[in-house]
Amino acid sequence: MRKTWTILTLHLKKFFKSPGAIVLMFVMPALFSYIFGGMTVKSQETKPLVNVVVGQGEFSTEVYKLLKKNNQYNWKKATLQQAKNNVFEQDAIAAIVIPDDLGQRITEQKPLFDVVIQRKTEQYYALNPYIQGAAGLILRSYHTAALSEPAAFPKLLEAVTVNKGIEIEKQMIQKEQNDKADINLMFVGFAIMFMMFGLSGAASTILDERIGGTWGRLMISPATRIQVILGYILSYFLVGWIQLGVLMMAMSLMFDIGWGNLAYLIPFASLVILMVVGFGLMIAGLVKTKQQASAISAVLIVSTCMLGGLYWPIEIMPDFMQTIALGVPQSWAMGGFKEIVSGSLRMVTIWKDAGALIGFSLVFFFLGLRGIKFE
């Protein structure tokens, strides 16, 4: 054990003497997380502005209340000129004009609202179905009231406005993922990606050591092959945990975020780091030079990170891509972290993700150790 520890400490000292390794493992993950995390926090704190020009008609106020039921937008009253200026300056994504003659428009089957936009942006395309739905609801309410008594329409519209929709009684299977959990998962994704780049690069130093003669001297030293490999693996594992720990601490200070239950996070994160170490050893065992290792690692890491949901949620990808994503370890790692960070903690899901990571790790270590030459 002492020989393994000696190899571990020597390798750690060598690693932390490399400025490039420090930048790749610590500076870049923290920097990217800070930049993109700050952008995400700002975008989630600022709701898109929609100006509403409320007419003097008897139904206008109730229609405005109906529109405001969608709390994903910042609905703000404005005069017609103010609303047009805000749209022109792109401060508001649209201006909705509620006309005074709303009842007449319904009778004459004309459009209920006048919408002012500068151009059809993605935010407008998201808003438009809600506006159409609100208009349809008003029309249905009007026709329903007309069947009984025309004067009942204002009361019916008021009832629709104050109604809270439906009440669902349910068992909590998975907690709704909040904004902080989304940000945390983004940080986790960056950590895994940079960990894969850093540790795969560190593991490929075995190839340089073979050329430089260091590896051969280790093989004829009193340490056994198992002790040598174990020393290398443990050193990479500790580097991975140091990186993740530093990043977690930095993000907690910068954005005041939490990481879920540490009793679940620590063992699951250890499995992820072990998988990444195995990936690095596999690359080192399959190629002959460090240049080959760098090229292959870059292609594999970027493509599998994109597929595995490190850059964007897997749920937004097509179904066949989600099926393919099951073949990369990053998707299972993000699935487990999602359970832990969001607080859902469904043990069936966590155990399934952990089992998949163990399987990937065993395959990676088998291929890596089989490919590494000990002569």
mmCIF file of C-alpha atoms in Angstrom, residues 3-256:
data_model
loop_
_atom_site.group_PDB
_atom_site.id
_atom_site.type_symbol
_atom_site.label_atom_id
_atom_site.label_comp_id
_atom_site.label_asym_id
_atom_site.label_seq_id
_atom_site.Cartn_x
_atom_site.Cartn_y
_atom_site.Cartn_z
ATOM 1 C CA LYS A 3 4.283 1.848 -2.756
ATOM 2 C CA THR A 4 0.902 2.683 -4.251
ATOM 3 C CA TRP A 5 0.708 5.799 -2.096
ATOM 4 C CA THR A 6 4.194 6.867 -3.210
ATOM 5 C CA ILE A 7 3.242 6.553 -6.877
ATOM 6 C CA LEU A 8 0.007 8.439 -6.183
ATOM 7 C CA THR A 9 1.721 11.398 -4.472
ATOM 8 C CA LEU A 10 4.447 11.640 -7.118
ATOM 9 C CA HIS A 11 1.875 11.687 -9.886
ATOM 10 C CA LEU A 12 -0.233 14.326 -8.107
ATOM 11 C CA LYS A 13 2.807 16.568 -7.656
ATOM 12 C CA LYS A 14 3.662 16.218 -11.330
ATOM 13 C CA PHE A 15 0.102 17.005 -12.335
ATOM 14 C CA PHE A 16 -0.235 20.158 -10.251
ATOM 15 C CA LYS A 17 3.096 21.486 -11.533
ATOM 16 C CA SER A 18 1.584 21.720 -15.019
ATOM 17 C CA PRO A 19 -0.023 25.149 -15.662
ATOM 18 C CA GLY A 20 -1.983 23.742 -18.599
ATOM 19 C CA ALA A 21 -3.551 21.075 -16.418
ATOM 20 C CA ILE A 22 -4.550 23.649 -13.803
ATOM 21 C CA VAL A 23 -6.196 25.852 -16.433
ATOM 22 C CA LEU A 24 -8.062 22.953 -18.056
ATOM 23 C CA MET A 25 -9.205 21.332 -14.825
ATOM 24 C CA PHE A 26 -10.061 24.346 -12.691
ATOM 25 C CA VAL A 27 -9.892 27.764 -14.364
ATOM 26 C CA MET A 28 -11.866 26.984 -17.534
ATOM 27 C CA PRO A 29 -14.716 25.069 -15.826
ATOM 28 C CA ALA A 30 -15.179 27.856 -13.268
ATOM 29 C CA LEU A 31 -14.979 30.558 -15.947
ATOM 30 C CA PHE A 32 -17.437 28.903 -18.332
ATOM 31 C CA SER A 33 -19.826 28.091 -15.504
ATOM 32 C CA TYR A 34 -19.696 31.680 -14.279
ATOM 33 C CA ILE A 35 -20.315 33.146 -17.752
ATOM 34 C CA PHE A 36 -23.105 30.827 -18.839
ATOM 35 C CA GLY A 37 -24.518 30.482 -15.336
ATOM 36 C CA GLY A 38 -24.799 34.261 -15.030
ATOM 37 C CA MET A 39 -26.535 34.448 -18.396
ATOM 38 C CA THR A 40 -28.984 31.745 -17.354
ATOM 39 C CA VAL A 41 -29.756 33.368 -13.999
ATOM 40 C CA LYS A 42 -30.375 36.728 -15.667
ATOM 41 C CA SER A 43 -32.603 35.263 -18.362
ATOM 42 C CA GLN A 44 -34.707 33.397 -15.799
ATOM 43 C CA GLU A 45 -35.100 36.432 -13.548
ATOM 44 C CA THR A 46 -36.300 38.656 -16.442
ATOM 45 C CA LYS A 47 -39.674 37.697 -17.882
ATOM 46 C CA PRO A 48 -40.515 38.831 -21.429
ATOM 47 C CA LEU A 49 -42.509 42.077 -21.416
ATOM 48 C CA VAL A 50 -45.905 42.235 -23.120
ATOM 49 C CA ASN A 51 -47.660 45.615 -23.225
ATOM 50 C CA VAL A 52 -51.452 45.658 -23.108
ATOM 51 C CA VAL A 53 -53.459 48.624 -24.300
ATOM 52 C CA VAL A 54 -56.692 48.379 -22.307
ATOM 53 C CA GLY A 55 -59.724 50.015 -23.924
ATOM 54 C CA GLN A 56 -62.611 51.770 -22.246
ATOM 55 C CA GLY A 57 -65.113 49.042 -23.037
ATOM 56 C CA GLU A 58 -66.985 47.199 -20.301
ATOM 57 C CA PHE A 59 -65.161 43.927 -20.985
ATOM 58 C CA SER A 60 -61.609 45.272 -21.394
ATOM 59 C CA THR A 61 -60.555 45.008 -17.766
ATOM 60 C CA GLU A 62 -61.757 41.410 -17.465
ATOM 61 C CA VAL A 63 -59.912 40.482 -20.668
ATOM 62 C CA TYR A 64 -56.721 42.042 -19.274
ATOM 63 C CA LYS A 65 -57.114 39.981 -16.087
ATOM 64 C CA LEU A 66 -57.603 36.885 -18.214
ATOM 65 C CA LEU A 67 -54.355 37.518 -20.123
ATOM 66 C CA LYS A 68 -52.433 38.089 -16.889
ATOM 67 C CA LYS A 69 -53.220 34.548 -15.727
ATOM 68 C CA ASN A 70 -50.176 33.414 -17.720
ATOM 69 C CA ASN A 71 -47.366 34.284 -15.293
ATOM 70 C CA GLN A 72 -44.576 33.445 -17.733
ATOM 71 C CA TYR A 73 -44.815 36.973 -19.114
ATOM 72 C CA ASN A 74 -44.626 40.421 -17.575
ATOM 73 C CA TRP A 75 -47.979 41.963 -18.563
ATOM 74 C CA LYS A 76 -47.926 45.742 -18.285
ATOM 75 C CA LYS A 77 -50.559 48.333 -19.203
ATOM 76 C CA ALA A 78 -49.473 51.087 -21.559
ATOM 77 C CA THR A 79 -50.881 53.671 -23.909
ATOM 78 C CA LEU A 80 -50.915 52.807 -27.582
ATOM 79 C CA GLN A 81 -47.981 55.111 -28.327
ATOM 80 C CA GLN A 82 -45.926 53.804 -25.395
ATOM 81 C CA ALA A 83 -46.639 50.220 -26.435
ATOM 82 C CA LYS A 84 -45.577 50.894 -30.027
ATOM 83 C CA ASN A 85 -42.364 52.570 -28.847
ATOM 84 C CA ASN A 86 -41.541 49.632 -26.558
ATOM 85 C CA VAL A 87 -42.084 47.183 -29.393
ATOM 86 C CA PHE A 88 -39.996 49.319 -31.757
ATOM 87 C CA GLU A 89 -37.168 49.481 -29.178
ATOM 88 C CA GLN A 90 -37.549 45.701 -28.659
ATOM 89 C CA ASP A 91 -38.214 46.228 -24.950
ATOM 90 C CA ALA A 92 -41.540 44.425 -25.389
ATOM 91 C CA ILE A 93 -42.044 41.366 -27.565
ATOM 92 C CA ALA A 94 -45.573 42.486 -28.500
ATOM 93 C CA ALA A 95 -48.341 44.942 -27.727
ATOM 94 C CA ILE A 96 -51.905 43.650 -27.446
ATOM 95 C CA VAL A 97 -54.648 46.207 -28.053
ATOM 96 C CA ILE A 98 -57.998 45.371 -26.464
ATOM 97 C CA PRO A 99 -60.533 47.399 -28.470
ATOM 98 C CA ASP A 100 -63.464 49.327 -27.040
ATOM 99 C CA ASP A 101 -65.916 47.601 -29.371
ATOM 100 C CA LEU A 102 -65.060 44.060 -28.274
ATOM 101 C CA GLY A 103 -68.698 42.950 -28.227
ATOM 102 C CA GLN A 104 -69.289 44.286 -31.727
ATOM 103 C CA ARG A 105 -66.202 42.512 -33.028
ATOM 104 C CA ILE A 106 -67.494 39.245 -31.627
ATOM 105 C CA THR A 107 -70.854 39.784 -33.311
ATOM 106 C CA GLU A 108 -69.257 40.694 -36.643
ATOM 107 C CA GLN A 109 -66.780 37.800 -36.368
ATOM 108 C CA LYS A 110 -63.750 40.080 -36.591
ATOM 109 C CA PRO A 111 -60.395 39.502 -34.833
ATOM 110 C CA LEU A 112 -60.756 40.324 -31.142
ATOM 111 C CA PHE A 113 -57.296 41.788 -30.565
ATOM 112 C CA ASP A 114 -54.924 44.001 -32.502
ATOM 113 C CA VAL A 115 -51.354 42.779 -31.979
ATOM 114 C CA VAL A 116 -48.382 45.041 -32.650
ATOM 115 C CA ILE A 117 -45.013 43.389 -33.244
ATOM 116 C CA GLN A 118 -41.763 44.424 -34.876
ATOM 117 C CA ARG A 119 -41.027 40.971 -36.245
ATOM 118 C CA LYS A 120 -42.052 37.401 -35.554
ATOM 119 C CA THR A 121 -39.469 36.294 -33.011
ATOM 120 C CA GLU A 122 -39.281 32.968 -31.196
ATOM 121 C CA GLN A 123 -40.779 34.624 -28.115
ATOM 122 C CA TYR A 124 -43.722 35.856 -30.169
ATOM 123 C CA TYR A 125 -44.298 32.390 -31.619
ATOM 124 C CA ALA A 126 -44.451 31.111 -28.026
ATOM 125 C CA LEU A 127 -46.862 33.891 -27.009
ATOM 126 C CA ASN A 128 -49.182 33.656 -30.026
ATOM 127 C CA PRO A 129 -50.880 30.320 -29.102
ATOM 128 C CA TYR A 130 -51.770 31.735 -25.693
ATOM 129 C CA ILE A 131 -53.328 34.843 -27.246
ATOM 130 C CA GLN A 132 -55.308 32.680 -29.682
ATOM 131 C CA GLY A 133 -56.438 30.440 -26.824
ATOM 132 C CA ALA A 134 -57.583 33.431 -24.764
ATOM 133 C CA ALA A 135 -59.520 34.789 -27.739
ATOM 134 C CA GLY A 136 -61.162 31.404 -28.271
ATOM 135 C CA LEU A 137 -62.147 31.210 -24.623
ATOM 136 C CA ILE A 138 -63.752 34.660 -24.808
ATOM 137 C CA LEU A 139 -65.701 33.670 -27.919
ATOM 138 C CA ARG A 140 -66.970 30.460 -26.336
ATOM 139 C CA SER A 141 -68.000 32.357 -23.199
ATOM 140 C CA TYR A 142 -69.879 34.926 -25.279
ATOM 141 C CA HIS A 143 -71.767 32.309 -27.292
ATOM 142 C CA THR A 144 -72.601 30.361 -24.139
ATOM 143 C CA ALA A 145 -74.019 33.494 -22.520
ATOM 144 C CA ALA A 146 -75.953 34.368 -25.685
ATOM 145 C CA LEU A 147 -77.826 31.074 -25.489
ATOM 146 C CA SER A 148 -79.239 32.037 -22.103
ATOM 147 C CA GLU A 149 -79.094 35.798 -21.619
ATOM 148 C CA PRO A 150 -76.787 38.326 -23.357
ATOM 149 C CA ALA A 151 -76.370 40.307 -20.144
ATOM 150 C CA ALA A 152 -74.796 37.252 -18.514
ATOM 151 C CA PHE A 153 -71.607 37.568 -20.586
ATOM 152 C CA PRO A 154 -69.775 40.015 -18.243
ATOM 153 C CA LYS A 155 -70.478 37.801 -15.236
ATOM 154 C CA LEU A 156 -69.426 34.686 -17.134
ATOM 155 C CA LEU A 157 -66.210 36.345 -18.288
ATOM 156 C CA GLU A 158 -65.482 37.456 -14.729
ATOM 157 C CA ALA A 159 -66.055 33.893 -13.498
ATOM 158 C CA VAL A 160 -63.637 32.571 -16.121
ATOM 159 C CA THR A 161 -61.042 35.155 -15.109
ATOM 160 C CA VAL A 162 -61.076 34.389 -11.379
ATOM 161 C CA ASN A 163 -61.272 30.625 -11.871
ATOM 162 C CA LYS A 164 -58.032 28.846 -11.022
ATOM 163 C CA GLY A 165 -58.497 26.164 -13.612
ATOM 164 C CA ILE A 166 -58.291 22.594 -12.307
ATOM 165 C CA GLU A 167 -57.090 21.214 -9.042
ATOM 166 C CA ILE A 168 -55.065 18.035 -9.251
ATOM 167 C CA GLU A 169 -54.679 15.729 -6.303
ATOM 168 C CA LYS A 170 -51.540 13.712 -6.844
ATOM 169 C CA GLN A 171 -48.743 11.842 -5.192
ATOM 170 C CA MET A 172 -45.366 13.479 -5.615
ATOM 171 C CA ILE A 173 -43.410 11.109 -7.843
ATOM 172 C CA GLN A 174 -40.807 13.612 -8.940
ATOM 173 C CA LYS A 175 -40.425 17.142 -7.715
ATOM 174 C CA GLU A 176 -40.778 19.816 -10.324
ATOM 175 C CA GLN A 177 -37.343 20.921 -11.331
ATOM 176 C CA ASN A 178 -36.819 24.538 -10.346
ATOM 177 C CA ASP A 179 -34.599 27.165 -11.905
ATOM 178 C CA LYS A 180 -31.729 26.532 -9.493
ATOM 179 C CA ALA A 181 -31.759 22.824 -10.299
ATOM 180 C CA ASP A 182 -31.505 23.700 -14.001
ATOM 181 C CA ILE A 183 -28.500 25.921 -13.321
ATOM 182 C CA ASN A 184 -26.892 23.306 -11.075
ATOM 183 C CA LEU A 185 -27.263 20.658 -13.772
ATOM 184 C CA MET A 186 -25.625 22.967 -16.261
ATOM 185 C CA PHE A 187 -22.661 23.344 -13.889
ATOM 186 C CA VAL A 188 -22.528 19.574 -13.427
ATOM 187 C CA GLY A 189 -22.486 19.152 -17.204
ATOM 188 C CA PHE A 190 -19.536 21.520 -17.550
ATOM 189 C CA ALA A 191 -17.727 19.719 -14.721
ATOM 190 C CA ILE A 192 -18.149 16.315 -16.355
ATOM 191 C CA MET A 193 -17.042 17.593 -19.763
ATOM 192 C CA PHE A 194 -13.889 19.305 -18.488
ATOM 193 C CA MET A 195 -13.181 16.362 -16.201
ATOM 194 C CA MET A 196 -13.269 14.066 -19.215
ATOM 195 C CA PHE A 197 -10.896 16.343 -21.136
ATOM 196 C CA GLY A 198 -8.541 16.769 -18.182
ATOM 197 C CA LEU A 199 -8.432 13.192 -16.952
ATOM 198 C CA SER A 200 -8.219 11.676 -20.429
ATOM 199 C CA GLY A 201 -5.270 13.973 -21.075
ATOM 200 C CA ALA A 202 -3.710 13.020 -17.754
ATOM 201 C CA ALA A 203 -4.185 9.313 -18.417
ATOM 202 C CA SER A 204 -2.570 9.626 -21.835
ATOM 203 C CA THR A 205 0.663 10.769 -20.142
ATOM 204 C CA ILE A 206 1.325 7.045 -19.774
ATOM 205 C CA LEU A 207 2.173 7.117 -23.491
ATOM 206 C CA ASP A 208 4.766 9.869 -22.968
ATOM 207 C CA GLU A 209 6.199 8.023 -19.998
ATOM 208 C CA ARG A 210 6.636 4.929 -22.139
ATOM 209 C CA ILE A 211 8.642 6.961 -24.662
ATOM 210 C CA GLY A 212 10.617 8.778 -21.960
ATOM 211 C CA GLY A 213 11.499 5.576 -20.142
ATOM 212 C CA THR A 214 9.667 6.414 -16.885
ATOM 213 C CA TRP A 215 7.122 3.682 -17.430
ATOM 214 C CA GLY A 216 9.807 1.055 -18.027
ATOM 215 C CA ARG A 217 11.614 2.009 -14.811
ATOM 216 C CA LEU A 218 8.358 1.692 -12.882
ATOM 217 C CA MET A 219 7.856 -1.793 -14.290
ATOM 218 C CA ILE A 220 11.236 -2.982 -12.972
ATOM 219 C CA SER A 221 10.815 -1.248 -9.600
ATOM 220 C CA PRO A 222 9.840 -3.226 -6.472
ATOM 221 C CA ALA A 223 6.230 -2.143 -6.995
ATOM 222 C CA THR A 224 3.975 -4.680 -8.667
ATOM 223 C CA ARG A 225 1.929 -3.888 -11.791
ATOM 224 C CA ILE A 226 -1.226 -3.786 -9.708
ATOM 225 C CA GLN A 227 0.334 -1.257 -7.323
ATOM 226 C CA VAL A 228 1.513 0.918 -10.207
ATOM 227 C CA ILE A 229 -1.867 0.932 -11.963
ATOM 228 C CA LEU A 230 -3.700 1.439 -8.674
ATOM 229 C CA GLY A 231 -1.477 4.427 -7.892
ATOM 230 C CA TYR A 232 -2.257 5.997 -11.252
ATOM 231 C CA ILE A 233 -6.002 5.325 -10.989
ATOM 232 C CA LEU A 234 -6.228 6.740 -7.457
ATOM 233 C CA SER A 235 -4.291 9.851 -8.457
ATOM 234 C CA TYR A 236 -6.671 10.533 -11.353
ATOM 235 C CA PHE A 237 -9.629 9.825 -9.080
ATOM 236 C CA LEU A 238 -8.418 12.323 -6.469
ATOM 237 C CA VAL A 239 -7.759 14.964 -9.140
ATOM 238 C CA GLY A 240 -11.308 14.501 -10.386
ATOM 239 C CA TRP A 241 -12.741 14.939 -6.913
ATOM 240 C CA ILE A 242 -10.577 17.996 -6.255
ATOM 241 C CA GLN A 243 -11.850 19.547 -9.470
ATOM 242 C CA LEU A 244 -15.496 18.795 -8.683
ATOM 243 C CA GLY A 245 -15.116 20.004 -5.094
ATOM 244 C CA VAL A 246 -13.493 23.281 -6.137
ATOM 245 C CA LEU A 247 -16.182 23.872 -8.763
ATOM 246 C CA MET A 248 -19.019 23.121 -6.319
ATOM 247 C CA MET A 249 -17.549 25.532 -3.775
ATOM 248 C CA ALA A 250 -16.987 28.264 -6.370
ATOM 249 C CA MET A 251 -20.501 27.987 -7.794
ATOM 250 C CA SER A 252 -22.052 27.976 -4.321
ATOM 251 C CA LEU A 253 -20.263 31.246 -3.538
ATOM 252 C CA MET A 254 -21.002 32.906 -6.881
ATOM 253 C CA PHE A 255 -24.633 31.878 -7.300
ATOM 254 C CA ASP A 256 -25.731 30.697 -3.839
#
